[in-house]
Short mmCIF file of C-alpha atoms in Angstrom, two decimals:
data_model
loop_
_atom_site.label_atom_id
_atom_site.label_comp_id
_atom_site.label_asym_id
_atom_site.label_seq_id
_atom_site.Cartn_x
_atom_site.Cartn_y
_atom_site.Cartn_z
CA ILE M 1 87.14 82.69 93.79
CA LEU M 2 84.97 85.39 95.37
CA MET M 3 84.10 83.16 98.32
CA LYS M 4 87.78 82.38 98.83
CA LEU M 5 88.59 86.10 98.85
CA PHE M 6 85.86 86.94 101.38
CA LYS M 7 86.99 84.04 103.56
CA LYS M 8 90.54 85.44 103.61
CA ILE M 9 89.21 88.93 104.34
CA PHE M 10 87.00 87.63 107.16
CA PHE M 11 89.90 85.88 108.88
CA ALA M 12 92.19 88.89 108.33
CA PHE M 13 89.54 91.20 109.80
CA VAL M 14 89.01 89.04 112.90
CA LEU M 15 92.77 88.81 113.42
CA LEU M 16 93.21 92.58 113.02
CA ILE M 17 90.40 93.49 115.44
CA ALA M 18 91.63 90.97 118.02
CA SER M 19 95.18 92.34 117.66
CA TYR M 20 93.99 95.93 118.10
CA CYS M 21 92.14 95.04 121.30
CA VAL M 22 95.01 93.00 122.77
CA LEU M 23 97.76 95.49 121.88
CA LEU M 24 95.86 98.51 123.21
CA THR M 25 95.02 96.63 126.40
CA ILE M 26 98.70 95.76 126.89
CA THR M 27 99.59 99.43 126.31
CA PHE M 28 97.31 100.42 129.18
CA PHE M 29 99.12 98.04 131.54
CA ILE M 30 101.80 100.76 131.71
CA PRO M 31 101.30 102.46 135.09
CA GLN M 32 99.90 105.96 134.78
CA HIS M 33 102.40 107.41 137.26
CA SER M 34 105.27 106.27 134.99
CA ILE M 35 104.20 108.55 132.12
CA GLU M 36 102.53 111.35 134.09
CA SER M 37 105.56 113.63 134.29
CA ASN M 38 106.47 113.52 130.59
CA ALA M 39 102.82 113.82 129.59
CA GLU M 40 102.47 116.96 131.70
CA LYS M 41 105.68 118.47 130.24
CA SER M 42 104.37 117.74 126.74
CA LEU M 43 101.01 119.40 127.43
CA GLN M 44 102.73 122.50 128.81
CA MET M 45 105.00 122.65 125.76
CA VAL M 46 102.02 122.49 123.35
CA GLU M 47 100.12 125.14 125.34
CA LYS M 48 103.15 127.43 125.18
CA GLU M 49 103.42 126.98 121.39
CA GLY M 50 99.70 127.54 120.86
CA MET M 51 97.05 125.24 119.44
CA TYR M 52 97.50 126.17 115.78
CA PRO M 53 100.97 127.63 115.15
CA SER M 54 102.30 127.93 111.58
CA ILE M 55 105.83 127.07 110.47
CA ASN M 56 105.71 129.41 107.45
CA GLN M 57 104.23 132.86 108.00
CA GLY M 58 104.00 133.27 104.22
CA ASN M 59 101.58 130.35 104.06
CA MET M 60 99.98 130.33 107.48
CA LEU M 61 96.98 128.10 106.75
CA GLY M 62 98.86 125.61 104.57
CA THR M 63 101.61 125.08 107.14
CA ARG M 64 99.49 125.22 110.30
CA LEU M 65 100.28 122.55 112.89
CA ASP M 66 97.44 120.72 114.59
CA ASN M 67 98.77 121.11 118.13
CA PHE M 68 95.17 121.00 119.33
CA THR M 69 94.89 117.33 118.33
CA ASP M 70 98.42 116.49 119.53
CA HIS M 71 97.37 117.97 122.88
CA LEU M 72 94.25 115.79 122.80
CA MET M 73 96.30 112.69 121.91
CA ILE M 74 98.55 113.25 124.93
CA ARG M 75 95.53 113.81 127.18
CA LYS M 76 94.03 110.54 125.98
CA THR M 77 97.04 108.66 127.39
CA LYS M 78 95.52 109.23 130.84
CA ALA M 79 94.06 106.01 132.22
CA ASP M 80 90.99 106.05 134.45
CA PRO M 81 91.86 104.23 137.72
CA GLU M 82 88.24 103.08 137.99
CA LEU M 83 88.54 101.10 134.72
CA ASN M 84 90.60 98.01 133.90
CA SER M 85 93.10 98.02 131.00
CA LEU M 86 90.62 96.72 128.40
CA GLU M 87 88.02 99.30 129.43
CA ASN M 88 90.62 102.07 129.25
CA ALA M 89 91.65 100.84 125.79
CA MET M 90 88.02 101.09 124.65
CA SER M 91 87.18 104.33 126.46
CA MET M 92 90.33 106.32 125.63
CA ALA M 93 89.55 108.89 128.31
CA ASP M 94 85.93 109.18 127.20
CA TYR M 95 86.66 109.40 123.45
CA PRO M 96 85.58 105.92 122.34
CA ARG M 97 84.53 106.61 118.73
CA TYR M 98 88.10 106.16 117.49
CA TRP M 99 90.57 103.33 118.02
CA HIS M 100 93.45 105.72 118.90
CA GLY M 101 96.01 103.20 117.66
CA TYR M 102 98.80 105.77 118.00
CA GLN M 103 98.68 105.00 121.74
CA LEU M 104 100.65 101.83 120.97
CA PHE M 105 103.79 103.93 120.67
CA LEU M 106 102.80 107.21 122.39
CA ARG M 107 102.33 105.74 125.87
CA PRO M 108 105.60 103.74 125.76
CA LEU M 109 107.52 106.77 124.43
CA LEU M 110 106.21 108.91 127.29
CA LEU M 111 107.95 106.55 129.68
CA GLY M 112 111.30 108.04 128.70
CA MET M 113 110.73 111.36 126.93
CA SER M 114 108.38 114.28 126.33
CA LEU M 115 106.94 115.67 123.09
CA GLY M 116 110.09 117.54 122.02
CA SER M 117 112.04 114.27 121.80
CA ILE M 118 109.04 112.34 120.42
CA ARG M 119 108.95 114.79 117.49
CA MET M 120 112.58 113.97 116.75
CA ILE M 121 111.73 110.25 116.73
CA TYR M 122 108.88 110.96 114.29
CA ALA M 123 111.19 113.06 112.10
CA ALA M 124 113.84 110.32 112.00
CA ILE M 125 111.21 107.71 111.01
CA LEU M 126 109.73 109.94 108.31
CA PHE M 127 113.12 110.89 106.84
CA LEU M 128 114.12 107.23 106.80
CA LEU M 129 110.86 106.11 105.17
CA ILE M 130 110.94 108.87 102.53
CA GLY M 131 114.58 107.97 101.76
CA LEU M 132 113.88 104.23 101.53
CA THR M 133 110.76 104.78 99.44
CA SER M 134 112.70 107.03 97.04
CA TYR M 135 115.47 104.41 96.74
CA PHE M 136 113.16 101.47 96.07
CA LEU M 137 110.89 103.49 93.77
CA THR M 138 113.88 104.37 91.60
CA LYS M 139 115.17 100.80 91.70
CA CYS M 140 111.81 99.19 90.89
CA SER M 141 110.65 101.77 88.36
CA ASP M 142 112.46 105.00 87.50
CA ILE M 143 113.63 108.35 88.81
CA TYR M 144 110.61 110.04 87.22
CA LEU M 145 108.11 108.35 89.56
CA THR M 146 110.33 109.19 92.54
CA THR M 147 110.44 112.82 91.41
CA ALA M 148 106.65 112.85 91.05
CA LEU M 149 106.22 111.67 94.65
CA LEU M 150 108.73 114.13 96.12
CA ILE M 151 107.27 117.12 94.23
CA SER M 152 103.77 116.09 95.38
CA LEU M 153 104.94 115.97 99.00
CA ALA M 154 106.55 119.41 98.66
CA ILE M 155 103.34 120.90 97.22
CA GLY M 156 101.43 119.38 100.15
CA ASN M 157 103.73 121.16 102.65
CA ALA M 158 105.14 117.88 103.98
CA ALA M 159 107.51 119.85 106.24
CA THR M 160 104.65 120.10 108.73
CA PHE M 161 104.56 116.31 109.16
CA PHE M 162 107.82 116.34 111.10
CA PHE M 163 106.31 118.48 113.87
CA SER M 164 102.87 116.90 114.14
CA MET M 165 101.97 113.44 115.40
CA GLN M 166 98.47 114.00 114.06
CA PHE M 167 99.69 114.49 110.48
CA SER M 168 102.54 111.97 110.58
CA ASN M 169 100.72 108.76 111.49
CA ILE M 170 98.89 108.29 108.19
CA TRP M 171 102.07 109.03 106.23
CA ILE M 172 104.11 106.50 108.18
CA LEU M 173 101.47 103.88 107.34
CA THR M 174 101.31 104.97 103.68
CA LEU M 175 105.07 104.84 103.14
CA LEU M 176 105.34 101.48 104.90
CA SER M 177 102.57 100.16 102.63
CA VAL M 178 104.46 101.36 99.56
CA LEU M 179 107.68 99.78 100.79
CA LEU M 180 105.85 96.50 101.37
CA PHE M 181 104.74 96.43 97.73
CA LEU M 182 108.14 97.49 96.38
CA THR M 183 109.93 94.77 98.35
CA LYS M 184 107.17 92.15 97.92
CA PRO M 185 105.79 92.91 94.42
CA GLN M 186 104.03 89.53 94.29
CA LEU M 187 101.27 91.29 96.30
CA SER M 188 99.90 92.47 92.96
CA ASN M 189 100.11 89.09 91.18
CA THR M 190 96.37 88.44 91.57
CA ASN M 191 93.36 90.60 92.30
CA GLN M 192 92.68 88.53 95.42
CA GLN M 193 96.07 89.46 96.88
CA LEU M 194 95.69 93.08 95.81
CA PHE M 195 92.21 93.47 97.35
CA LEU M 196 93.33 91.85 100.61
CA TYR M 197 96.36 94.16 100.70
CA PHE M 198 94.16 97.26 100.43
CA PHE M 199 91.57 95.92 102.88
CA VAL M 200 94.30 95.56 105.52
CA ILE M 201 95.68 99.04 104.75
CA GLY M 202 92.18 100.53 105.11
CA SER M 203 91.75 98.84 108.48
CA LEU M 204 95.15 100.04 109.72
CA ALA M 205 94.37 103.59 108.51
CA ASN M 206 91.26 103.65 110.67
CA PHE M 207 93.15 102.20 113.63
CA PHE M 208 95.99 104.73 113.64
CA ASP M 209 94.52 107.89 112.11
CA LEU M 210 92.15 110.46 113.65
CA LEU M 211 90.42 111.33 110.35
CA THR M 212 93.11 113.52 108.79
CA THR M 213 93.72 112.43 105.18
CA PRO M 214 93.18 108.65 105.47
CA VAL M 215 92.45 108.01 101.77
CA ILE M 216 96.09 108.93 101.09
CA SER M 217 96.93 105.39 102.27
CA TRP M 218 94.98 104.07 99.28
CA GLY M 219 95.83 106.72 96.68
CA ILE M 220 99.63 106.74 96.85
CA PRO M 221 100.15 102.95 96.85
CA VAL M 222 97.54 102.30 94.11
CA ILE M 223 99.14 104.83 91.74
CA ILE M 224 102.56 103.27 92.30
CA ILE M 225 101.27 99.72 91.80
CA TYR M 226 99.54 100.46 88.50
CA TYR M 227 102.42 102.62 87.25
CA VAL M 228 105.04 99.96 87.94
CA THR M 229 103.04 96.98 86.70
CA ASN M 230 101.88 98.69 83.50
CA LYS M 231 105.16 100.30 82.61
CA TYR M 232 107.37 97.30 83.27
CA LEU M 233 105.02 94.32 82.94
CA MET M 234 103.04 95.42 79.89
CA ASP M 235 102.89 91.96 78.34
CA LYS M 236 101.58 90.38 81.56
CA ARG M 237 98.76 92.76 82.37
CA SER M 238 95.09 92.23 81.62
CA SER M 239 92.89 94.38 79.36
CA LEU M 240 92.21 98.03 80.21
CA SER M 241 88.58 97.36 81.19
CA LYS M 242 89.67 94.66 83.65
CA GLN M 243 92.36 96.94 85.05
CA VAL M 244 89.85 99.74 85.55
CA GLY M 245 87.59 97.27 87.35
CA SER M 246 90.34 96.02 89.64
CA PHE M 247 91.49 99.61 90.23
CA VAL M 248 88.01 100.61 91.41
CA PHE M 249 87.75 97.51 93.58
CA THR M 250 91.02 98.34 95.37
CA GLY M 251 89.23 101.48 96.57
CA ILE M 252 86.11 99.55 97.54
CA PHE M 253 88.07 97.01 99.58
CA TRP M 254 90.13 99.78 101.19
CA GLY M 255 86.84 101.43 102.13
CA LEU M 256 85.49 98.16 103.53
CA GLY M 257 88.56 97.75 105.70
CA TYR M 258 88.29 101.35 106.88
CA GLY M 259 84.53 101.33 107.53
CA LEU M 260 84.20 97.89 109.10
CA THR M 261 87.09 98.58 111.48
CA TRP M 262 85.35 101.76 112.63
CA VAL M 263 81.99 100.00 113.12
CA ALA M 264 83.74 97.23 115.05
CA LYS M 265 85.12 99.82 117.48
CA TRP M 266 81.68 101.30 118.11
CA ILE M 267 80.13 97.90 118.76
CA LEU M 268 82.95 96.62 120.99
CA SER M 269 83.06 99.89 122.96
CA SER M 270 79.29 99.80 123.46
CA ILE M 271 79.44 96.24 124.81
CA ILE M 272 82.54 96.62 127.00
CA LEU M 273 81.68 100.08 128.39
CA ASN M 274 77.93 99.47 128.52
CA LYS M 275 77.29 102.75 126.67
CA ASN M 276 75.57 103.53 123.37
CA ILE M 277 78.66 104.49 121.40
CA VAL M 278 76.98 103.50 118.13
CA LYS M 279 74.35 106.25 118.47
CA ASP M 280 76.99 108.89 119.21
CA ALA M 281 79.07 107.72 116.22
CA ILE M 282 76.10 107.85 113.84
CA ASN M 283 75.31 111.40 114.99
CA GLN M 284 78.92 112.37 114.28
CA ILE M 285 78.75 110.77 110.84
CA LEU M 286 75.68 112.82 109.99
CA PHE M 287 77.46 115.95 111.20
CA ARG M 288 80.70 115.18 109.32
CA THR M 289 78.82 114.55 106.09
CA GLU M 290 75.99 117.10 106.09
CA GLY M 291 76.77 119.63 108.84
CA ASN M 292 74.24 121.23 111.20
CA ASP M 293 72.66 124.62 111.98
CA LYS M 294 75.85 125.88 113.62
CA TYR M 295 78.07 124.60 110.79
CA PRO M 296 75.93 124.78 107.61
CA LEU M 297 77.40 122.98 104.63
CA HIS M 298 78.40 124.82 101.44
CA ARG M 299 79.88 122.20 99.12
CA LEU M 300 81.13 124.57 96.42
CA GLU M 301 82.90 126.83 98.93
CA MET M 302 84.37 123.73 100.63
CA LEU M 303 85.84 122.54 97.33
CA LYS M 304 87.20 126.01 96.52
CA SER M 305 88.87 126.30 99.94
CA ASN M 306 90.63 122.94 99.58
CA ILE M 307 91.73 123.58 95.99
CA ARG M 308 93.01 127.12 96.66
CA LEU M 309 95.10 125.98 99.61
CA MET M 310 96.62 123.07 97.69
CA TYR M 311 97.28 124.94 94.48
CA PRO M 312 98.61 128.48 94.97
CA LYS M 313 100.53 129.91 92.02
CA VAL M 314 103.87 128.47 93.12
CA ALA M 315 102.42 124.96 93.39
CA ILE M 316 100.91 125.22 89.90
CA LEU M 317 104.28 126.45 88.62
CA LEU M 318 106.09 123.48 90.18
CA LEU M 319 103.58 121.06 88.68
CA LEU M 320 103.78 122.71 85.25
CA ILE M 321 107.59 122.72 85.15
CA THR M 322 107.78 119.06 86.21
CA CYS M 323 105.16 118.03 83.62
CA LEU M 324 107.04 119.90 80.88
CA VAL M 325 110.33 118.23 81.83
CA PHE M 326 108.64 114.81 81.72
CA LEU M 327 107.09 115.66 78.33
CA TYR M 328 110.53 116.64 77.02
CA PHE M 329 111.98 113.26 77.97
CA ALA M 330 108.95 111.48 76.52
CA TYR M 331 109.27 113.44 73.24
CA ARG M 332 112.93 112.49 72.89
CA LYS M 333 111.82 108.85 72.83
CA ARG M 334 108.58 109.41 70.91
CA ASN M 335 109.15 106.33 68.74
CA SER M 336 108.04 104.22 71.69
CA TRP M 337 105.20 106.22 73.30
CA ARG M 338 103.43 104.50 76.14
CA PRO M 339 99.78 103.56 75.41
CA PHE M 340 97.66 106.65 76.11
CA GLN M 341 94.54 104.69 77.07
CA LEU M 342 96.22 103.54 80.29
CA LEU M 343 96.25 107.16 81.49
CA VAL M 344 92.61 106.66 82.49
CA LEU M 345 93.89 104.92 85.63
CA PHE M 346 95.73 108.06 86.69
CA VAL M 347 92.68 110.19 85.89
CA LEU M 348 90.57 107.99 88.17
CA ALA M 349 93.10 108.41 90.98
CA ALA M 350 93.27 112.18 90.42
CA VAL M 351 89.52 112.72 90.92
CA THR M 352 89.27 110.52 94.03
CA PRO M 353 90.00 113.34 96.54
CA TYR M 354 86.98 115.29 95.25
CA ILE M 355 84.74 112.25 95.73
CA TRP M 356 86.11 111.97 99.28
CA TYR M 357 85.47 115.68 99.93
CA ASN M 358 81.85 115.32 98.86
CA ILE M 359 81.30 112.28 101.09
CA LEU M 360 82.90 113.88 104.17
CA ALA M 361 81.80 117.34 103.12
CA ASN M 362 81.35 119.05 106.48
CA HIS M 363 84.64 117.67 107.82
CA SER M 364 86.42 118.83 104.65
CA GLN M 365 84.84 122.29 105.03
CA ILE M 366 85.72 122.85 108.71
CA HIS M 367 89.19 121.30 108.52
CA TYR M 368 90.14 122.33 104.98
CA TRP M 369 93.46 123.65 106.30
CA PHE M 370 94.66 120.05 106.56
CA THR M 371 92.16 118.05 104.46
CA TYR M 372 93.51 119.93 101.41
CA ARG M 373 96.46 117.52 101.52
CA THR M 374 94.23 114.73 100.27
CA GLN M 375 94.94 116.33 96.88
CA ILE M 376 98.52 115.09 97.12
CA ILE M 377 96.90 112.09 95.42
CA THR M 378 95.78 114.39 92.58
CA SER M 379 99.22 115.96 92.18
CA PHE M 380 100.94 112.58 92.28
CA ALA M 381 98.47 111.11 89.76
CA ILE M 382 99.00 113.99 87.32
CA LEU M 383 102.79 113.85 87.54
CA SER M 384 102.77 110.04 87.36
CA ALA M 385 100.66 110.19 84.18
CA PHE M 386 103.28 112.40 82.49
CA ALA M 387 106.11 110.22 83.85
CA PHE M 388 104.30 107.16 82.48
CA LEU M 389 104.64 108.54 78.94
CA ILE M 390 108.43 108.26 79.20
CA PRO M 391 109.44 104.82 77.88
CA PRO M 392 111.44 102.68 80.33
CA GLU M 393 115.21 102.67 79.96
CA LYS M 394 115.32 98.90 79.99
CA SER M 395 112.92 96.00 80.17
CA LYS M 396 112.13 94.68 83.63
CA ASP M 397 110.41 91.35 83.26
CA GLU M 398 109.99 90.82 86.98
CA LEU M 399 109.98 92.98 90.09
CA ASN M 400 111.34 90.31 92.44
CA TYR M 401 114.76 91.86 92.92
CA PHE M 402 115.07 91.51 96.64
#
């Protein structure tokens, strides 16, 4: 069984990497002069706004936009006339450590519009995805899980996503991943399917995201999957120990997809560009994990900064009120309490952000003003645990509604 799984993962990985290379190369067939004008307008617009403007002066750090990276993303659309399309796709204007998968839609969009309109496109997609996810979550499970997700997004200052390409990309992927499960619930029928699902999500997260809050793309879907399957398929699920094992392995396979996709980019870039990208990437990894003399690492202060920004008094109040409301509904139906031992799955999800912070400690210290949102997983896990205690209104033997 294990060999069969790794065979599937190997073929999926090869297909993904080949697709990334081909699609990015095609993107760079777009003539530079066709996007130059809109790219320049977009850069001027960002420079006028400032690199780190806030949309809420009462919470300046928590609602800061990363215009600096959006500016960088637009600059990286510039193709080098000395390089062919494949070389440009690998080089990304001399920033080859990342895949820069967002270029698949950024360069084509710049053909017809500048950043102001692109933000509206992003907002429309995000509103649509949040609406669809809320609808299918309620249909497949209950209104309590939908409420848990929406409250978690509010606490994470999701309003900033609509104005920032940098922040939006990982959420678009995450919500699409959730919708895929909710409309194709057979993805969780076997561990093989589940592990492959998360491996692919991890790979796509590395392709599209510039190291914002990538583990969100594992945390949100995994909480939803184990909530839905345990609450509505109780008689079909395996023992708790096996579930804990499979839960942990979803994270491992997500990490494999994420890490291997990154390493593949370094190797391919080194070969195609005839440069030692691997050495540069390893140096950056050491910096992002342990810091340097200029940016010394203080793990305890890093954790405090992330926690304080995620959980001001109003956020704690929102969490507390929602938990109490869920407890009230659970108490009303106390004759059919959900099994408490299954809450360990939500506890595991809740602590994951702090494991992530300690692995990418220096990155989480310098960029705490956006890495704090990784704790949306924690908020969602806590609220989902309380929602899980509320017995289902009716039995749902299968999730194949669609």
